[in-house]
Short mmCIF file of C-alpha atoms and ligand atoms in Angstrom, two decimals:
data_model
loop_
_atom_site.label_atom_id
_atom_site.label_comp_id
_atom_site.label_asym_id
_atom_site.label_seq_id
_atom_site.Cartn_x
_atom_site.Cartn_y
_atom_site.Cartn_z
CA MET P 110 -53.14 61.24 -101.79
CA ARG P 111 -50.29 63.24 -100.30
CA ALA P 112 -51.01 66.13 -97.90
CA VAL P 113 -48.45 68.26 -99.76
CA PHE P 114 -46.87 67.75 -103.18
CA TRP P 115 -45.29 69.45 -106.17
CA ASP P 116 -47.28 69.91 -109.37
CA TYR P 117 -44.64 69.34 -112.08
CA GLU P 118 -46.91 70.64 -114.85
CA LYS P 119 -47.63 73.98 -113.23
CA ASN P 120 -44.45 74.21 -111.15
CA GLU P 121 -46.30 74.95 -107.95
CA THR P 122 -46.86 73.50 -104.50
CA LYS P 123 -50.20 71.91 -103.73
CA MET P 124 -51.77 71.00 -100.39
CA ILE P 125 -55.00 69.57 -99.05
CA ASP P 126 -56.70 72.44 -97.18
CA GLN P 127 -57.08 70.77 -93.79
CA ARG P 128 -59.15 73.60 -92.37
CA LEU P 129 -62.08 72.50 -94.52
CA LEU P 130 -62.18 68.79 -93.69
CA PRO P 131 -64.34 66.82 -93.21
CA GLU P 132 -66.95 69.11 -94.75
CA SER P 133 -65.11 69.55 -98.04
CA PHE P 134 -61.97 68.21 -99.69
CA GLU P 135 -60.09 70.92 -101.56
CA ILE P 136 -56.59 71.18 -102.97
CA VAL P 137 -55.00 74.62 -102.84
CA SER P 138 -52.05 75.81 -104.97
CA PHE P 139 -49.10 78.02 -104.03
CA GLN P 140 -46.76 79.96 -106.29
CA HIS P 141 -45.00 82.01 -103.57
CA TYR P 142 -43.00 80.81 -100.60
CA ALA P 143 -44.50 83.52 -98.37
CA ASP P 144 -47.95 82.03 -98.98
CA VAL P 145 -46.62 78.62 -97.96
CA GLY P 146 -45.42 80.24 -94.70
CA LYS P 147 -48.89 81.69 -94.14
CA ALA P 148 -50.50 78.32 -94.92
CA ILE P 149 -48.35 76.75 -92.18
CA THR P 150 -49.25 79.50 -89.68
CA ASP P 151 -52.96 79.31 -90.55
CA MET P 152 -52.90 75.51 -90.42
CA VAL P 153 -53.98 74.86 -94.00
CA ILE P 154 -51.29 72.25 -93.47
CA ARG P 155 -50.32 71.02 -90.01
CA GLY P 156 -48.64 68.09 -88.31
CA ALA P 157 -44.88 68.12 -87.79
CA PRO P 158 -43.67 66.06 -90.80
CA ALA P 159 -46.22 67.69 -93.15
CA ILE P 160 -44.95 71.11 -92.06
CA GLY P 161 -41.40 69.91 -92.89
CA GLY P 162 -42.55 68.72 -96.33
CA ALA P 163 -44.30 72.03 -96.99
CA ALA P 164 -41.22 73.98 -95.91
CA GLY P 165 -39.07 72.04 -98.39
CA PHE P 166 -41.41 72.83 -101.28
CA GLY P 167 -41.70 76.43 -100.03
CA MET P 168 -37.94 76.76 -100.37
CA ALA P 169 -38.08 75.29 -103.89
CA LEU P 170 -40.69 77.94 -104.73
CA ALA P 171 -38.45 80.65 -103.28
CA ALA P 172 -35.61 79.58 -105.57
CA MET P 173 -37.94 79.74 -108.58
CA GLU P 174 -39.55 83.02 -107.60
CA SER P 175 -36.24 84.82 -107.38
CA ASP P 176 -35.05 86.43 -110.62
CA ALA P 177 -31.40 86.17 -109.46
CA ARG P 178 -29.07 85.21 -112.30
CA ASP P 179 -26.00 84.33 -110.28
CA LEU P 180 -25.51 81.82 -107.49
CA ALA P 181 -24.58 84.35 -104.80
CA SER P 182 -27.73 86.46 -105.25
CA LEU P 183 -29.91 83.39 -105.40
CA ARG P 184 -28.33 82.11 -102.17
CA THR P 185 -29.09 85.42 -100.48
CA TYR P 186 -32.74 85.20 -101.55
CA ILE P 187 -32.99 81.59 -100.39
CA GLN P 188 -31.53 82.49 -96.98
CA LEU P 189 -34.08 85.27 -96.60
CA ALA P 190 -36.90 82.91 -97.50
CA SER P 191 -35.73 80.37 -94.93
CA ASP P 192 -35.60 83.07 -92.21
CA LYS P 193 -39.21 83.96 -92.97
CA LEU P 194 -40.46 80.37 -93.18
CA ARG P 195 -38.67 79.42 -89.94
CA VAL P 196 -41.01 81.51 -87.81
CA ALA P 197 -44.25 80.16 -89.32
CA ARG P 198 -44.82 77.92 -86.26
CA PRO P 199 -42.48 77.48 -83.30
CA THR P 200 -42.90 73.98 -81.89
CA ALA P 201 -42.53 71.37 -84.64
CA VAL P 202 -38.80 70.95 -85.18
CA ASN P 203 -39.38 69.39 -88.60
CA LEU P 204 -39.78 72.93 -89.93
CA ALA P 205 -36.23 73.97 -89.00
CA TRP P 206 -34.94 70.49 -89.88
CA ALA P 207 -36.29 70.71 -93.45
CA LEU P 208 -35.12 74.32 -93.90
CA ASP P 209 -31.61 73.38 -92.76
CA ARG P 210 -31.56 70.50 -95.23
CA MET P 211 -32.58 72.86 -98.03
CA LEU P 212 -30.00 75.46 -96.97
CA ALA P 213 -27.26 72.82 -97.00
CA VAL P 214 -28.09 72.16 -100.67
CA ALA P 215 -28.10 75.90 -101.41
CA ASP P 216 -24.66 76.19 -99.81
CA THR P 217 -23.03 73.33 -101.64
CA VAL P 218 -24.42 73.22 -105.19
CA GLU P 219 -22.00 74.49 -107.83
CA GLY P 220 -22.87 75.68 -111.34
CA SER P 221 -25.53 78.11 -112.48
CA ALA P 222 -28.47 79.64 -110.61
CA ASP P 223 -30.73 77.31 -112.59
CA ASP P 224 -28.70 74.31 -111.44
CA LEU P 225 -29.38 75.42 -107.88
CA ARG P 226 -33.10 75.85 -108.58
CA GLU P 227 -33.21 72.32 -109.93
CA ALA P 228 -31.29 70.97 -106.94
CA MET P 229 -33.66 72.71 -104.51
CA LEU P 230 -36.71 71.06 -106.04
CA LYS P 231 -34.93 67.71 -106.09
CA GLU P 232 -34.15 68.00 -102.38
CA ALA P 233 -37.70 69.07 -101.49
CA GLN P 234 -39.03 66.07 -103.40
CA ALA P 235 -36.53 63.82 -101.60
CA ILE P 236 -37.70 65.12 -98.19
CA ALA P 237 -41.29 64.34 -99.18
CA ASP P 238 -40.56 60.88 -100.59
CA GLU P 239 -38.34 59.91 -97.65
CA ASP P 240 -41.05 60.95 -95.23
CA VAL P 241 -43.48 58.43 -96.71
CA GLU P 242 -40.87 55.67 -96.71
CA ILE P 243 -39.84 56.48 -93.11
CA ASN P 244 -43.45 56.46 -91.91
CA LYS P 245 -44.07 53.06 -93.44
CA ARG P 246 -40.94 51.64 -91.83
CA MET P 247 -41.86 53.17 -88.47
CA ALA P 248 -45.40 51.83 -88.78
CA GLU P 249 -44.08 48.26 -89.16
CA TYR P 250 -42.12 48.59 -85.90
CA GLY P 251 -45.11 50.15 -84.17
CA ALA P 252 -47.66 47.65 -85.48
CA ALA P 253 -45.66 44.84 -83.86
CA LEU P 254 -46.65 46.39 -80.50
CA ILE P 255 -50.37 46.23 -81.30
CA GLU P 256 -52.31 43.05 -80.60
CA ASP P 257 -55.34 41.61 -82.31
CA GLY P 258 -58.43 42.84 -80.46
CA ASP P 259 -56.81 45.98 -79.01
CA THR P 260 -58.77 49.15 -78.33
CA ILE P 261 -56.42 52.07 -78.82
CA ILE P 262 -56.73 55.72 -77.75
CA HIS P 263 -55.25 58.06 -80.35
CA HIS P 264 -54.65 61.78 -79.81
CA CYS P 265 -54.84 64.62 -82.38
CA ASN P 266 -54.27 63.74 -86.04
CA THR P 267 -51.08 61.91 -86.90
CA GLY P 268 -52.10 60.29 -90.16
CA SER P 269 -51.52 60.91 -93.86
CA LEU P 270 -52.70 64.48 -93.36
CA ALA P 271 -50.15 65.22 -90.62
CA THR P 272 -47.25 63.82 -92.63
CA VAL P 273 -46.56 63.74 -96.33
CA ASP P 274 -48.38 60.41 -96.38
CA TRP P 275 -49.19 57.38 -94.20
CA GLY P 276 -48.63 58.93 -90.79
CA THR P 277 -46.87 58.38 -87.48
CA ALA P 278 -49.16 57.03 -84.70
CA LEU P 279 -52.09 56.70 -87.09
CA GLY P 280 -49.70 55.06 -89.57
CA VAL P 281 -49.09 52.38 -86.92
CA ILE P 282 -52.84 51.86 -86.55
CA HIS P 283 -53.27 51.77 -90.35
CA THR P 284 -50.52 49.16 -90.75
CA ALA P 285 -51.86 47.02 -87.88
CA HIS P 286 -55.26 47.10 -89.59
CA GLU P 287 -53.71 46.10 -92.94
CA GLN P 288 -52.00 43.20 -91.19
CA GLY P 289 -55.47 41.92 -90.41
CA LYS P 290 -55.50 42.87 -86.72
CA ASN P 291 -58.95 43.56 -85.43
CA ILE P 292 -58.62 46.94 -83.69
CA HIS P 293 -60.92 49.66 -82.46
CA VAL P 294 -59.83 53.28 -82.11
CA LEU P 295 -61.07 55.76 -79.54
CA VAL P 296 -60.43 59.10 -81.23
CA ASP P 297 -59.71 61.98 -78.85
CA GLU P 298 -61.58 64.87 -80.44
CA THR P 299 -58.63 67.14 -79.57
CA ARG P 300 -59.91 70.51 -78.51
CA PRO P 301 -59.77 73.27 -79.56
CA ARG P 302 -59.13 72.68 -83.28
CA LEU P 303 -60.62 69.19 -83.30
CA GLN P 304 -57.91 67.51 -85.34
CA GLY P 305 -59.14 64.18 -83.92
CA SER P 306 -62.84 64.42 -84.74
CA ARG P 307 -62.37 66.33 -88.01
CA LEU P 308 -59.27 64.71 -89.48
CA THR P 309 -58.47 61.41 -87.73
CA ALA P 310 -62.08 60.22 -87.88
CA TRP P 311 -62.18 61.23 -91.57
CA GLU P 312 -59.01 59.24 -92.27
CA LEU P 313 -60.22 56.19 -90.33
CA GLU P 314 -63.35 56.17 -92.47
CA GLN P 315 -61.23 56.12 -95.64
CA TYR P 316 -59.31 53.11 -94.29
CA GLY P 317 -62.38 51.25 -92.98
CA ILE P 318 -61.05 51.14 -89.41
CA PRO P 319 -63.75 51.07 -86.72
CA TYR P 320 -63.69 54.01 -84.29
CA ASP P 321 -65.63 56.12 -81.83
CA ILE P 322 -64.93 59.78 -81.18
CA ILE P 323 -64.58 60.64 -77.50
CA SER P 324 -64.22 64.09 -75.96
CA ASP P 325 -60.70 64.48 -74.56
CA ASN P 326 -61.88 64.33 -70.95
CA MET P 327 -63.39 60.84 -71.44
CA ALA P 328 -60.01 59.17 -71.99
CA GLY P 329 -59.36 58.72 -68.25
CA HIS P 330 -62.66 56.89 -67.82
CA PHE P 331 -61.97 54.45 -70.64
CA LEU P 332 -58.48 53.77 -69.30
CA HIS P 333 -59.66 53.35 -65.71
CA THR P 334 -62.45 50.95 -66.61
CA GLY P 335 -60.17 48.56 -68.47
CA GLN P 336 -61.56 49.31 -71.93
CA VAL P 337 -58.25 50.33 -73.53
CA GLN P 338 -55.09 48.30 -74.18
CA ARG P 339 -52.81 50.88 -75.87
CA VAL P 340 -52.37 54.64 -76.15
CA VAL P 341 -50.56 56.09 -79.18
CA PHE P 342 -49.61 59.63 -80.14
CA GLY P 343 -47.07 61.48 -82.24
CA SER P 344 -44.73 64.33 -81.40
CA ASP P 345 -43.86 67.78 -82.66
CA ARG P 346 -40.51 67.73 -80.94
CA THR P 347 -38.89 65.17 -78.66
CA ALA P 348 -36.01 66.24 -76.44
CA ALA P 349 -32.78 64.29 -75.90
CA ASN P 350 -34.10 62.78 -72.64
CA GLY P 351 -37.26 61.46 -74.32
CA ASP P 352 -39.65 64.18 -73.10
CA VAL P 353 -42.32 64.32 -75.80
CA VAL P 354 -43.89 67.60 -76.84
CA ASN P 355 -47.14 66.93 -78.63
CA LYS P 356 -50.65 68.32 -79.07
CA ILE P 357 -52.15 69.76 -75.90
CA GLY P 358 -53.81 67.03 -73.85
CA THR P 359 -51.16 64.40 -74.48
CA TYR P 360 -49.73 64.90 -70.98
CA MET P 361 -53.05 64.21 -69.23
CA LEU P 362 -53.62 61.21 -71.48
CA ALA P 363 -50.18 59.76 -70.74
CA LEU P 364 -50.67 60.38 -66.99
CA ALA P 365 -53.94 58.47 -67.00
CA ALA P 366 -52.35 55.68 -69.05
CA LYS P 367 -49.47 55.37 -66.57
CA ASP P 368 -51.84 55.33 -63.60
CA ASN P 369 -53.65 52.40 -65.17
CA ASP P 370 -50.56 50.51 -66.40
CA ILE P 371 -51.54 50.93 -70.04
CA PRO P 372 -48.59 51.27 -72.45
CA ALA P 373 -48.29 54.74 -74.04
CA TYR P 374 -46.28 54.79 -77.25
CA ALA P 375 -44.92 57.94 -78.89
CA VAL P 376 -44.40 57.40 -82.62
CA VAL P 377 -41.67 59.78 -83.66
CA PRO P 378 -39.54 59.94 -86.81
CA THR P 379 -35.94 60.87 -86.01
CA SER P 380 -36.46 64.17 -87.87
CA THR P 381 -38.69 65.13 -84.91
CA VAL P 382 -36.04 64.35 -82.28
CA ASP P 383 -34.08 67.42 -81.18
CA LEU P 384 -30.93 66.18 -79.47
CA SER P 385 -29.76 69.78 -79.01
CA LEU P 386 -32.37 70.25 -76.27
CA ALA P 387 -31.71 68.26 -73.09
CA TYR P 388 -35.31 68.19 -71.81
CA GLY P 389 -38.83 69.09 -72.87
CA GLY P 390 -39.04 72.33 -70.86
CA LEU P 391 -36.60 73.90 -73.34
CA ILE P 392 -38.92 73.35 -76.31
CA PRO P 393 -40.87 76.46 -77.39
CA ILE P 394 -44.60 75.96 -76.91
CA GLU P 395 -46.96 77.77 -79.26
CA GLU P 396 -49.88 79.76 -77.86
CA ARG P 397 -52.52 80.52 -80.48
CA GLY P 398 -55.37 83.02 -80.67
CA GLN P 399 -58.18 82.74 -78.15
CA GLU P 400 -60.85 82.67 -80.87
CA GLU P 401 -60.01 79.01 -81.52
CA VAL P 402 -61.27 78.22 -78.00
CA LEU P 403 -64.10 80.73 -77.85
CA SER P 404 -65.70 80.02 -81.24
CA LEU P 405 -67.15 76.71 -79.99
CA GLU P 406 -70.88 76.34 -80.33
CA LEU P 407 -73.10 73.70 -78.76
CA LEU P 408 -76.12 72.69 -80.82
CA GLY P 409 -76.05 76.02 -82.64
CA ARG P 410 -75.60 78.19 -79.52
CA LYS P 411 -72.52 79.99 -78.24
CA ALA P 412 -70.68 78.01 -75.59
CA SER P 413 -69.19 80.93 -73.63
CA PRO P 414 -70.34 84.41 -72.51
CA GLU P 415 -70.01 87.32 -74.95
CA ASN P 416 -66.96 88.84 -73.24
CA ALA P 417 -65.21 85.64 -72.16
CA THR P 418 -61.44 85.42 -72.57
CA ALA P 419 -59.45 82.23 -73.07
CA ARG P 420 -55.96 80.75 -73.19
CA ASN P 421 -55.00 78.54 -76.11
CA ILE P 422 -51.83 76.56 -75.46
CA ALA P 423 -51.23 74.36 -78.50
CA PHE P 424 -48.81 71.74 -77.11
CA ASP P 425 -47.68 70.23 -73.83
CA VAL P 426 -44.67 68.32 -72.51
CA THR P 427 -45.17 64.67 -71.62
CA PRO P 428 -42.28 63.75 -69.30
CA HIS P 429 -40.32 60.72 -70.48
CA ARG P 430 -41.25 58.72 -67.36
CA LEU P 431 -44.81 58.50 -68.76
CA VAL P 432 -43.69 57.19 -72.15
CA THR P 433 -43.40 53.40 -72.43
CA ALA P 434 -41.40 53.49 -75.67
CA ILE P 435 -40.60 55.78 -78.58
CA VAL P 436 -41.18 54.16 -81.97
CA THR P 437 -38.85 55.49 -84.68
CA GLU P 438 -38.09 54.43 -88.24
CA ASN P 439 -34.87 52.91 -86.92
CA GLY P 440 -36.52 50.76 -84.28
CA VAL P 441 -38.37 50.93 -80.97
CA VAL P 442 -36.50 52.83 -78.27
CA TYR P 443 -37.00 51.98 -74.59
CA PRO P 444 -35.71 53.83 -71.51
CA PRO P 445 -33.19 55.09 -70.61
CA PHE P 446 -34.01 57.44 -73.48
CA THR P 447 -31.04 59.77 -73.00
CA GLU P 448 -28.76 56.85 -73.73
CA ASN P 449 -30.87 55.00 -76.30
CA LEU P 450 -32.42 57.79 -78.39
CA LYS P 451 -29.10 59.03 -79.68
CA LYS P 452 -28.31 55.52 -80.96
CA VAL P 453 -31.15 55.75 -83.51
CA VAL P 454 -30.83 59.38 -84.63
CA GLY P 455 -28.79 60.07 -87.74
CA LEU P 456 -28.40 56.40 -88.75
O1 LIG U 1218 -51.20 71.80 -84.19
P1 LIG U 1218 -51.00 70.62 -85.09
O2 LIG U 1218 -52.26 70.08 -85.66
O3 LIG U 1218 -49.95 70.91 -86.14
O4 LIG U 1218 -50.40 69.52 -84.14
C1 LIG U 1218 -50.09 68.27 -84.66
C2 LIG U 1218 -49.72 67.30 -83.62
O5 LIG U 1218 -49.62 67.62 -82.45
C3 LIG U 1218 -49.38 65.92 -84.06
O6 LIG U 1218 -49.72 65.02 -83.05
C4 LIG U 1218 -47.87 65.90 -84.31
O7 LIG U 1218 -47.51 66.74 -85.37
C5 LIG U 1218 -47.22 64.62 -84.42
S1 LIG U 1218 -47.81 63.47 -85.59
C6 LIG U 1218 -47.49 63.94 -87.11
#
């Protein structure tokens, strides 16, 4: 099941509502691009490549929603839609990457407005299909780094839900499992939105991969006591020098991995690499509402005082010196990243 897809009978975009998992599995439908933008902001859909896939279908919806009869007016509408979708979330570069791909089609297609509408849907579908193919290719490269018997710490959710299908870091774990490798996953619960315990654990159950959920602050202990052989995570944007921006907590995890000589692999499709930014500090980091931190309850009781305030930083920068290798769909990239990353992007 894809996290986001086009319903060709109803001509609408559909997504798994990830806010409801694991309690309930529901598919939601979208007829308007603005609602797709809101779904990205509200995290109905999340994960960098899934956001890119949703943005592509959102642009196809925009083209269909517009009643423009000529190419020029339709292009104007499409441009407006892309401006609005672009600000749905700031960190994952796949959003801008997919919108730019869709705009390039809007700029080049000749013929009628309906020809352009058709071309927009075709491109959105291509983005989605390519994502699955890319993830599977990347997973093969990544799985070669996993050994039979490994215990692996995984951060956030990077699986089928975070992509169009299959996944980045979790895709590597899934492929290693399918290859018959006996692996165990320690699932960082990933405060505050719990993408690990809600989504990754749910996915691992579907695949029959053994796991234990750990609170994020337990990772150091497991690494320090020799109970972990690999650390894997994805990325929302990776800078030209290999600095990896990913879900908050990745930095501390990578630091603890480095201190204990455990390899830490970032699994990153080239659509997530932003060569225009020299280092991670230039990547915009999202800060979300404090209610996501403060709404926590422990055994049915509030976990903070009535008037508590909180900060909710959604991503952090893991400096490239803490990253053992970056796994892409075009091969595994080792340091020096500034030199080697650009060799695999745009192939
Ligand atoms: O805030 P989210 O849930 O969208 O963050 C997702 C992540 O940080 C993932 O690790 C990332 O997108 C890379 S893997 C698809």
